[in-house]
Structure formats: structure tokens, C-alpha cells
Amino acid sequence: MKRRNTPAKTAVLNILQQAQSALSQDSIEAEVKGEMDRVTVYRVLNRFCEDGITHRILADDGKYYFALCLNCNEENHDHDHFHFRCLGCQKVECLKQQVQVILPQGYRQNAISSWVTGYCKNC
Amino acid sequence: MKRRNTPAKTAVLNILQQAQSALSQDSIEAEVKGEMDRVTVYRVLNRFCEDGITHRILADDGKYYFALCLNCNEENHDHDHFHFRCLGCQKVECLKQQVQVILPQGYRQNAISSWVTGYCKNC
DNA sequence: CGTATTATTGCAACATAATTGCATTAATAA
DNA sequence: TTATTAATGCAATTATGTTGCAATAATACG
Ligand SMILES: [Mn+2]
Ligand SMILES: [Mn+2]
Ligand SMILES: [Zn+2]
Ligand SMILES: [Zn+2]
């Protein structure tokens, strides 16, 4: 399924690139108000995830956030870092620190989702 | 608001005690099918949380899971441990390992939510 | 026990986040 | 320029959880 370049795709990608942080669907929707449908935002973001352009993280507020994959290449994705959500400015960031977990015997690890909520240095 | 003992409350508590793991509303609902309403399950569980009988954890599948507070006392709740969700049997457990995170300068930590998904030793 | 008080329940409606179906539009290849 | 089909808009649907309100029933108290 070959991808096509569309205004919607370009607009969402620009927003993510300028954000320097993970964004939720609704915050992106707010920025493109009128330009495109709500569903299109979801679909563009999901396609980005399928294509390895973004990664999708379910925050502890129950919403998905999307962040550009910065240190990933086509084959190796590495998203086992902590995520921080600020209760003041609502900003979500990918932290540098990797999550270290040792599972009990016989357990196999598939994915990790680690969140810290609190207040960032500006809040 | 003094609590009352009801069949609904007793049934849900029994299920949690026998489970030895965290349960979602829908899995509890499945076990009490016909006995009580969907909303009652939510309300019983939320009351347990208010009363410090259970704690509520939002999993990386977007659902809340409820687990008995075992090592908590009235004042000190300690839920900063990893949680494991099995993709095979759907079971959710609280792992022993505590989450260790060092935040960037100036950041304040409020709450932690750490999930590992994968397959347990039986799956 | 009998009665009053009010916590708890059931049911319908609502809220919010995200997905799906389908006809239409438009990006790309030939 | 035209054919192909990915992408879009809109409405409907799913999923999870909450809220309003009248009816029910657990508890306290004489
Ligand atoms: Mn990340
Ligand atoms: Mn726990
Ligand atoms: Zn902040
Ligand atoms: Zn399992």
C-alpha cells in the first residue's frame, strides 16, 4: 500500500516536528481546526506509526500521544524510555532514561509503557 | 458517608480476593453476569478505592484494573511498582520490582505508572 | 419488632476517545 | 490525459466509564 503525500499528512508532520514533544490527537486537532476532519488526524497519525515515523504511547490520562521517532531506524525501534506528563502545562516528553525491568523467570517482555506525572521545571 | 454491606460489595470483594491479580471492570462483570448491573460494579470498585481497599491502575490497553492493596496501610500507599499484563491470558499482576526514575533538574514527581506487556510463564 | 434515614442499586442517558463503513476526492503512475 | 486506488469527510458505531434520578434495602434507633 504505497503512501501518498497529502496536505493533511504534511500539516500533521509539521506540527509534530515543531512541537518537540508528544502530542495527543485532540491537541493536534485543535491546531488544524477547519483544515481537516477529526478522523483524518487519527488516520494520519496511525499511518505514521505503521510507517515508523512516530510512536504511539498511551498516557496515564487514558489518551494516546504521538511522538516522532528520533533515535529509531527502520529496523530497530527503541521506545523503552520513560515518559513525563506535566500536570501544569500538559506537555508530554520522552525522557532520556531507559526503563530497566527484570521480569520473573519464564516471563517474556513484549512492550513497555512507563509514565511519570508531575510538574516540569517551568511549572 | 457510612458504608453498608451489600451482596454486590461482597461478591466483588470475593472475586478480587480469589483472583490474586488485578482485574478490570469487564472481567469482573463477566463473573457476576446477571447478579448486578454494570454500573454497580464500577461504583463498588470506585468505593473500594476511596476506602483504600483497592488501588486503581490504568493499563496500557486503556482500561482500569483494580487490585487489592496488600502492602498498604491507611496512610501510606505504595504503588510505584511495575505492572505486568499478559497478552496470552490477559492477567495483570503487580510485580515486586519498584520503579526507579531520576527526573531532569527541576522536575517534580507526582505519580508513576509502569507497564510491561508480554507473556507470562503459563502462556 | 417497626419505622426512619439514607447508602446503594438499576436503568437510561450522557461523556469522551477512538474506530469503521462507504461514497467521494485527489495523488500518483502509465 | 486517463486509470488506479490511497486518502478523505461524514455519519454511525464501539468501547470504556460517569451521572441523574427514582426505587430499593441496609442500618440505626425507639
Ligand atoms: Mn517516547
Ligand atoms: Mn499495583
Ligand atoms: Zn509543565
Ligand atoms: Zn499469561
Tab-separated table of C-alpha atoms (C1' of nucleotides) and ligand atoms in Angstrom:
chain	number	residue	atom	x	y	z
A	1	MET	CA	0.000	0.000	0.000
A	2	LYS	CA	2.047	2.877	-1.318
A	3	ARG	CA	1.664	6.104	0.639
A	4	ARG	CA	0.673	9.396	-0.948
A	5	ASN	CA	1.602	12.894	0.060
A	6	THR	CA	-1.349	14.973	1.081
A	7	PRO	CA	-1.864	18.356	2.731
A	8	ALA	CA	-3.227	16.612	5.828
A	9	LYS	CA	-0.157	14.444	6.195
A	10	THR	CA	2.187	17.387	5.701
A	11	ALA	CA	0.326	19.577	8.177
A	12	VAL	CA	0.350	16.962	10.938
A	13	LEU	CA	4.004	16.157	10.365
A	14	ASN	CA	4.929	19.844	10.596
A	15	ILE	CA	3.068	20.187	13.862
A	16	LEU	CA	4.854	17.183	15.326
A	17	GLN	CA	8.236	18.451	14.163
A	18	GLN	CA	7.694	21.879	15.659
A	19	ALA	CA	6.301	20.523	18.909
A	20	GLN	CA	9.440	18.850	20.249
A	21	SER	CA	7.128	16.838	22.433
A	22	ALA	CA	4.486	14.166	22.191
A	23	LEU	CA	1.058	15.375	21.146
A	24	SER	CA	-2.394	13.969	21.632
A	25	GLN	CA	-4.930	13.704	18.863
A	26	ASP	CA	-7.059	16.464	20.333
A	27	SER	CA	-4.201	18.942	20.631
A	28	ILE	CA	-3.278	18.351	17.000
A	29	GLU	CA	-6.915	18.606	16.045
A	30	ALA	CA	-7.056	21.995	17.736
A	31	GLU	CA	-4.180	23.234	15.585
A	32	VAL	CA	-5.647	22.085	12.295
A	33	LYS	CA	-9.188	23.171	13.097
A	34	GLY	CA	-11.092	23.534	9.843
A	35	GLU	CA	-8.289	22.151	7.700
A	36	MET	CA	-9.234	18.528	8.100
A	37	ASP	CA	-11.604	16.148	9.788
A	38	ARG	CA	-11.043	14.659	13.232
A	39	VAL	CA	-10.931	11.163	11.770
A	40	THR	CA	-8.271	12.172	9.288
A	41	VAL	CA	-5.998	13.214	12.129
A	42	TYR	CA	-6.378	9.775	13.692
A	43	ARG	CA	-5.742	8.074	10.402
A	44	VAL	CA	-2.699	10.152	9.534
A	45	LEU	CA	-1.213	9.505	12.972
A	46	ASN	CA	-1.898	5.788	12.828
A	47	ARG	CA	-0.273	5.593	9.427
A	48	PHE	CA	2.776	7.402	10.776
A	49	CYS	CA	3.014	4.736	13.470
A	50	GLU	CA	2.708	1.915	10.977
A	51	ASP	CA	5.453	3.510	8.931
A	52	GLY	CA	7.767	4.019	11.892
A	53	ILE	CA	7.623	7.808	11.665
A	54	THR	CA	6.016	8.207	15.071
A	55	HIS	CA	5.414	6.059	18.095
A	56	ARG	CA	2.183	5.914	19.989
A	57	ILE	CA	2.042	5.959	23.744
A	58	LEU	CA	-0.996	5.597	25.945
A	59	ALA	CA	-0.637	8.056	28.767
A	60	ASP	CA	-1.950	7.646	32.261
A	61	ASP	CA	-4.701	10.109	31.392
A	62	GLY	CA	-6.110	7.474	29.059
A	63	LYS	CA	-5.235	9.269	25.850
A	64	TYR	CA	-2.812	8.365	23.126
A	65	TYR	CA	0.112	10.647	22.488
A	66	PHE	CA	2.199	10.613	19.352
A	67	ALA	CA	5.873	11.464	19.193
A	68	LEU	CA	8.347	11.467	16.353
A	69	CYS	CA	10.755	8.565	16.420
A	70	LEU	CA	14.058	10.303	16.807
A	71	ASN	CA	16.550	7.621	17.696
A	72	CYS	CA	14.930	4.858	15.748
A	73	ASN	CA	15.892	3.446	12.428
A	74	GLU	CA	13.796	1.358	10.092
A	75	GLU	CA	14.645	-1.946	11.763
A	76	ASN	CA	15.376	-1.047	15.358
A	77	HIS	CA	12.810	0.840	17.291
A	78	ASP	CA	13.680	1.808	20.786
A	79	HIS	CA	10.882	3.258	22.829
A	80	ASP	CA	11.665	1.803	26.201
A	81	HIS	CA	12.204	5.172	27.798
A	82	PHE	CA	10.230	6.952	30.483
A	83	HIS	CA	7.606	9.470	29.513
A	84	PHE	CA	6.755	12.524	31.510
A	85	ARG	CA	3.433	14.312	31.584
A	86	CYS	CA	3.274	17.714	33.226
A	87	LEU	CA	0.133	18.372	35.232
A	88	GLY	CA	0.746	22.103	34.839
A	89	CYS	CA	1.342	22.704	31.135
A	90	GLN	CA	0.065	19.277	29.977
A	91	LYS	CA	3.247	18.776	27.985
A	92	VAL	CA	4.396	15.237	27.346
A	93	GLU	CA	8.044	14.452	26.815
A	94	CYS	CA	10.141	11.408	26.109
A	95	LEU	CA	12.799	11.246	28.808
A	96	LYS	CA	16.323	10.072	28.134
A	97	GLN	CA	16.266	7.467	30.857
A	98	GLN	CA	15.676	3.918	29.727
A	99	VAL	CA	13.308	1.690	31.671
A	100	GLN	CA	15.095	-1.183	33.350
A	101	VAL	CA	12.947	-4.077	34.361
A	102	ILE	CA	13.790	-7.638	35.275
A	103	LEU	CA	10.852	-9.958	34.807
A	104	PRO	CA	10.222	-13.112	36.849
A	105	GLN	CA	11.514	-16.421	35.453
A	106	GLY	CA	9.749	-17.537	32.320
A	107	TYR	CA	8.186	-14.198	31.516
A	108	ARG	CA	8.736	-12.679	28.111
A	109	GLN	CA	8.719	-8.956	27.505
A	110	ASN	CA	6.900	-7.510	24.572
A	111	ALA	CA	6.471	-3.801	25.199
A	112	ILE	CA	6.964	-1.244	27.910
A	113	SER	CA	4.919	1.807	28.821
A	114	SER	CA	6.304	3.935	31.625
A	115	TRP	CA	4.903	7.216	32.787
A	116	VAL	CA	5.805	9.774	35.353
A	117	THR	CA	3.392	12.595	36.020
A	118	GLY	CA	4.275	15.695	37.942
A	119	TYR	CA	5.429	19.215	37.255
A	120	CYS	CA	8.125	20.225	34.805
A	121	LYS	CA	10.754	22.843	35.531
A	122	ASN	CA	8.570	25.619	34.079
A	123	CYS	CA	5.514	24.803	36.121
B	1	MET	CA	-20.879	8.508	54.457
B	2	LYS	CA	-21.042	5.258	56.338
B	3	ARG	CA	-20.659	2.187	54.130
B	4	ARG	CA	-23.190	-0.597	54.029
B	5	ASN	CA	-22.634	-4.247	53.342
B	6	THR	CA	-24.415	-5.459	50.265
B	7	PRO	CA	-24.389	-8.617	48.173
B	8	ALA	CA	-22.770	-6.679	45.326
B	9	LYS	CA	-19.937	-5.473	47.503
B	10	THR	CA	-19.333	-8.925	48.954
B	11	ALA	CA	-19.379	-10.608	45.559
B	12	VAL	CA	-16.855	-8.214	44.033
B	13	LEU	CA	-14.571	-8.423	47.040
B	14	ASN	CA	-14.604	-12.217	46.897
B	15	ILE	CA	-13.690	-12.157	43.238
B	16	LEU	CA	-10.770	-9.820	43.895
B	17	GLN	CA	-9.552	-11.913	46.808
B	18	GLN	CA	-9.643	-15.117	44.820
B	19	ALA	CA	-8.057	-13.548	41.760
B	20	GLN	CA	-4.626	-12.816	43.238
B	21	SER	CA	-4.248	-10.340	40.426
B	22	ALA	CA	-5.625	-7.054	39.212
B	23	LEU	CA	-8.968	-7.253	37.449
B	24	SER	CA	-10.719	-4.978	35.021
B	25	GLN	CA	-14.333	-3.960	35.340
B	26	ASP	CA	-15.344	-6.085	32.371
B	27	SER	CA	-13.710	-9.240	33.681
B	28	ILE	CA	-15.478	-8.797	37.000
B	29	GLU	CA	-18.708	-8.034	35.194
B	30	ALA	CA	-18.342	-11.311	33.308
B	31	GLU	CA	-18.124	-13.214	36.590
B	32	VAL	CA	-21.183	-11.584	38.140
B	33	LYS	CA	-23.272	-11.679	34.970
B	34	GLY	CA	-26.913	-11.319	35.945
B	35	GLU	CA	-26.183	-10.681	39.618
B	36	MET	CA	-25.707	-6.953	39.291
B	37	ASP	CA	-25.615	-4.069	36.887
B	38	ARG	CA	-22.535	-2.886	35.012
B	39	VAL	CA	-22.659	0.468	36.779
B	40	THR	CA	-22.798	-1.178	40.182
B	41	VAL	CA	-19.525	-2.930	39.505
B	42	TYR	CA	-17.902	0.406	38.687
B	43	ARG	CA	-19.357	2.015	41.768
B	44	VAL	CA	-18.360	-0.790	44.106
B	45	LEU	CA	-14.825	-0.710	42.734
B	46	ASN	CA	-14.560	3.051	42.975
B	47	ARG	CA	-15.737	2.925	46.572
B	48	PHE	CA	-13.121	0.306	47.350
B	49	CYS	CA	-10.516	2.708	46.001
B	50	GLU	CA	-11.826	5.596	48.066
B	51	ASP	CA	-11.678	3.377	51.126
B	52	GLY	CA	-8.153	2.177	50.429
B	53	ILE	CA	-9.247	-1.404	49.890
B	54	THR	CA	-8.100	-1.472	46.281
B	55	HIS	CA	-5.956	0.628	44.032
B	56	ARG	CA	-6.820	1.552	40.511
B	57	ILE	CA	-4.315	1.327	37.708
B	58	LEU	CA	-4.741	2.410	34.133
B	59	ALA	CA	-3.153	-0.222	31.940
B	60	ASP	CA	-1.561	0.297	28.585
B	61	ASP	CA	-4.648	-1.189	26.979
B	62	GLY	CA	-6.587	1.865	28.127
B	63	LYS	CA	-8.594	0.079	30.784
B	64	TYR	CA	-8.613	0.424	34.521
B	65	TYR	CA	-7.608	-2.555	36.585
B	66	PHE	CA	-8.335	-2.933	40.268
B	67	ALA	CA	-6.121	-4.742	42.713
B	68	LEU	CA	-6.350	-5.278	46.424
B	69	CYS	CA	-3.978	-3.117	48.393
B	70	LEU	CA	-1.808	-5.682	50.108
B	71	ASN	CA	1.219	-3.825	51.370
B	72	CYS	CA	-0.530	-0.550	52.007
B	73	ASN	CA	-1.742	0.889	55.259
B	74	GLU	CA	-4.312	3.594	55.758
B	75	GLU	CA	-1.828	6.441	55.372
B	76	ASN	CA	0.911	5.087	53.167
B	77	HIS	CA	0.003	3.672	49.844
B	78	ASP	CA	2.845	2.324	47.815
B	79	HIS	CA	2.042	1.505	44.245
B	80	ASP	CA	5.250	2.509	42.486
B	81	HIS	CA	5.926	-0.971	41.268
B	82	PHE	CA	5.899	-2.387	37.764
B	83	HIS	CA	2.755	-3.971	36.422
B	84	PHE	CA	2.673	-6.834	34.004
B	85	ARG	CA	-0.108	-7.581	31.574
B	86	CYS	CA	-0.096	-10.947	29.807
B	87	LEU	CA	-1.149	-10.859	26.187
B	88	GLY	CA	-1.998	-14.560	26.386
B	89	CYS	CA	-4.180	-14.961	29.461
B	90	GLN	CA	-4.917	-11.232	29.949
B	91	LYS	CA	-3.819	-11.483	33.548
B	92	VAL	CA	-2.464	-8.394	35.234
B	93	GLU	CA	-0.035	-8.625	38.109
B	94	CYS	CA	1.781	-6.240	40.359
B	95	LEU	CA	5.478	-7.074	40.140
B	96	LYS	CA	7.777	-6.848	43.109
B	97	GLN	CA	10.239	-4.561	41.416
B	98	GLN	CA	9.940	-0.901	42.285
B	99	VAL	CA	10.173	1.686	39.521
B	100	GLN	CA	13.303	3.792	39.762
B	101	VAL	CA	13.374	7.021	37.839
B	102	ILE	CA	15.601	10.062	38.064
B	103	LEU	CA	13.921	13.118	36.618
B	104	PRO	CA	15.726	16.053	34.964
B	105	GLN	CA	16.663	19.032	37.175
B	106	GLY	CA	13.673	20.951	38.469
B	107	TYR	CA	11.122	18.285	37.700
B	108	ARG	CA	8.834	17.101	40.464
B	109	GLN	CA	7.363	13.647	40.548
B	110	ASN	CA	3.759	13.104	41.398
B	111	ALA	CA	2.798	9.622	40.265
B	112	ILE	CA	4.255	6.704	38.377
B	113	SER	CA	2.665	4.197	36.055
B	114	SER	CA	4.831	1.469	34.582
B	115	TRP	CA	3.626	-1.366	32.440
B	116	VAL	CA	5.267	-4.307	30.825
B	117	THR	CA	3.240	-6.374	28.401
B	118	GLY	CA	4.281	-9.769	27.188
B	119	TYR	CA	3.672	-13.389	28.015
B	120	CYS	CA	3.659	-14.899	31.476
B	121	LYS	CA	5.260	-18.225	32.331
B	122	ASN	CA	1.997	-20.102	31.630
B	123	CYS	CA	1.438	-18.617	28.200
C	1	DC	C1'	-40.071	-5.523	66.119
C	2	DG	C1'	-41.446	-1.332	63.416
C	3	DT	C1'	-40.117	2.806	61.427
C	4	DA	C1'	-36.980	6.475	59.685
C	5	DT	C1'	-32.840	7.607	57.397
C	6	DT	C1'	-30.022	7.440	53.606
C	7	DA	C1'	-26.456	4.391	51.191
C	8	DT	C1'	-26.833	1.556	47.363
C	9	DT	C1'	-28.836	-0.072	43.220
C	10	DG	C1'	-30.819	-0.363	38.337
C	11	DC	C1'	-31.706	1.794	34.328
C	12	DA	C1'	-31.348	5.275	30.935
C	13	DA	C1'	-28.805	8.918	29.363
C	14	DC	C1'	-24.513	11.122	28.766
C	15	DA	C1'	-19.414	11.844	28.009
C	16	DT	C1'	-15.220	11.049	25.691
C	17	DA	C1'	-11.849	8.687	22.876
C	18	DA	C1'	-11.210	6.115	19.021
C	19	DT	C1'	-12.645	3.101	15.032
C	20	DT	C1'	-15.334	1.569	10.922
C	21	DG	C1'	-18.223	1.732	6.543
C	22	DC	C1'	-18.875	3.893	2.496
C	23	DA	C1'	-19.272	7.099	-1.113
C	24	DT	C1'	-16.358	10.859	-2.883
C	25	DT	C1'	-11.976	13.130	-3.866
C	26	DA	C1'	-7.496	13.523	-5.419
C	27	DA	C1'	-2.349	11.817	-5.581
C	28	DT	C1'	0.409	9.123	-8.455
C	29	DA	C1'	1.770	6.126	-12.340
C	30	DA	C1'	1.342	4.983	-17.005
D	1	DT	C1'	-4.887	12.560	-20.167
D	2	DT	C1'	-6.656	8.854	-18.028
D	3	DA	C1'	-6.840	4.844	-14.832
D	4	DT	C1'	-5.904	3.210	-10.400
D	5	DT	C1'	-6.574	3.296	-5.704
D	6	DA	C1'	-4.869	5.820	-1.373
D	7	DA	C1'	-6.798	9.264	1.349
D	8	DT	C1'	-10.630	11.943	2.954
D	9	DG	C1'	-15.261	13.562	5.041
D	10	DC	C1'	-19.163	12.403	7.320
D	11	DA	C1'	-22.210	9.519	9.836
D	12	DA	C1'	-22.605	5.689	12.532
D	13	DT	C1'	-20.619	2.546	15.791
D	14	DT	C1'	-17.689	0.697	19.510
D	15	DA	C1'	-15.501	0.939	23.912
D	16	DT	C1'	-14.911	2.486	28.482
D	17	DG	C1'	-16.514	4.946	32.136
D	18	DT	C1'	-19.700	8.515	34.570
D	19	DT	C1'	-24.039	10.883	36.095
D	20	DG	C1'	-29.104	11.758	37.280
D	21	DC	C1'	-32.831	10.014	39.408
D	22	DA	C1'	-36.381	7.199	41.245
D	23	DA	C1'	-36.749	2.724	43.610
D	24	DT	C1'	-34.732	-0.478	46.947
D	25	DA	C1'	-32.810	-2.097	51.045
D	26	DA	C1'	-29.030	-1.893	54.903
D	27	DT	C1'	-28.530	0.103	59.259
D	28	DA	C1'	-29.764	2.657	63.480
D	29	DC	C1'	-32.822	3.669	66.941
D	30	DG	C1'	-37.117	3.921	69.707
E	1	MN	MN	8.783	8.186	23.584
E	2	MN	MN	-0.168	-2.486	41.925
E	3	ZN	ZN	4.902	21.933	32.687
E	4	ZN	ZN	-0.459	-15.379	30.760
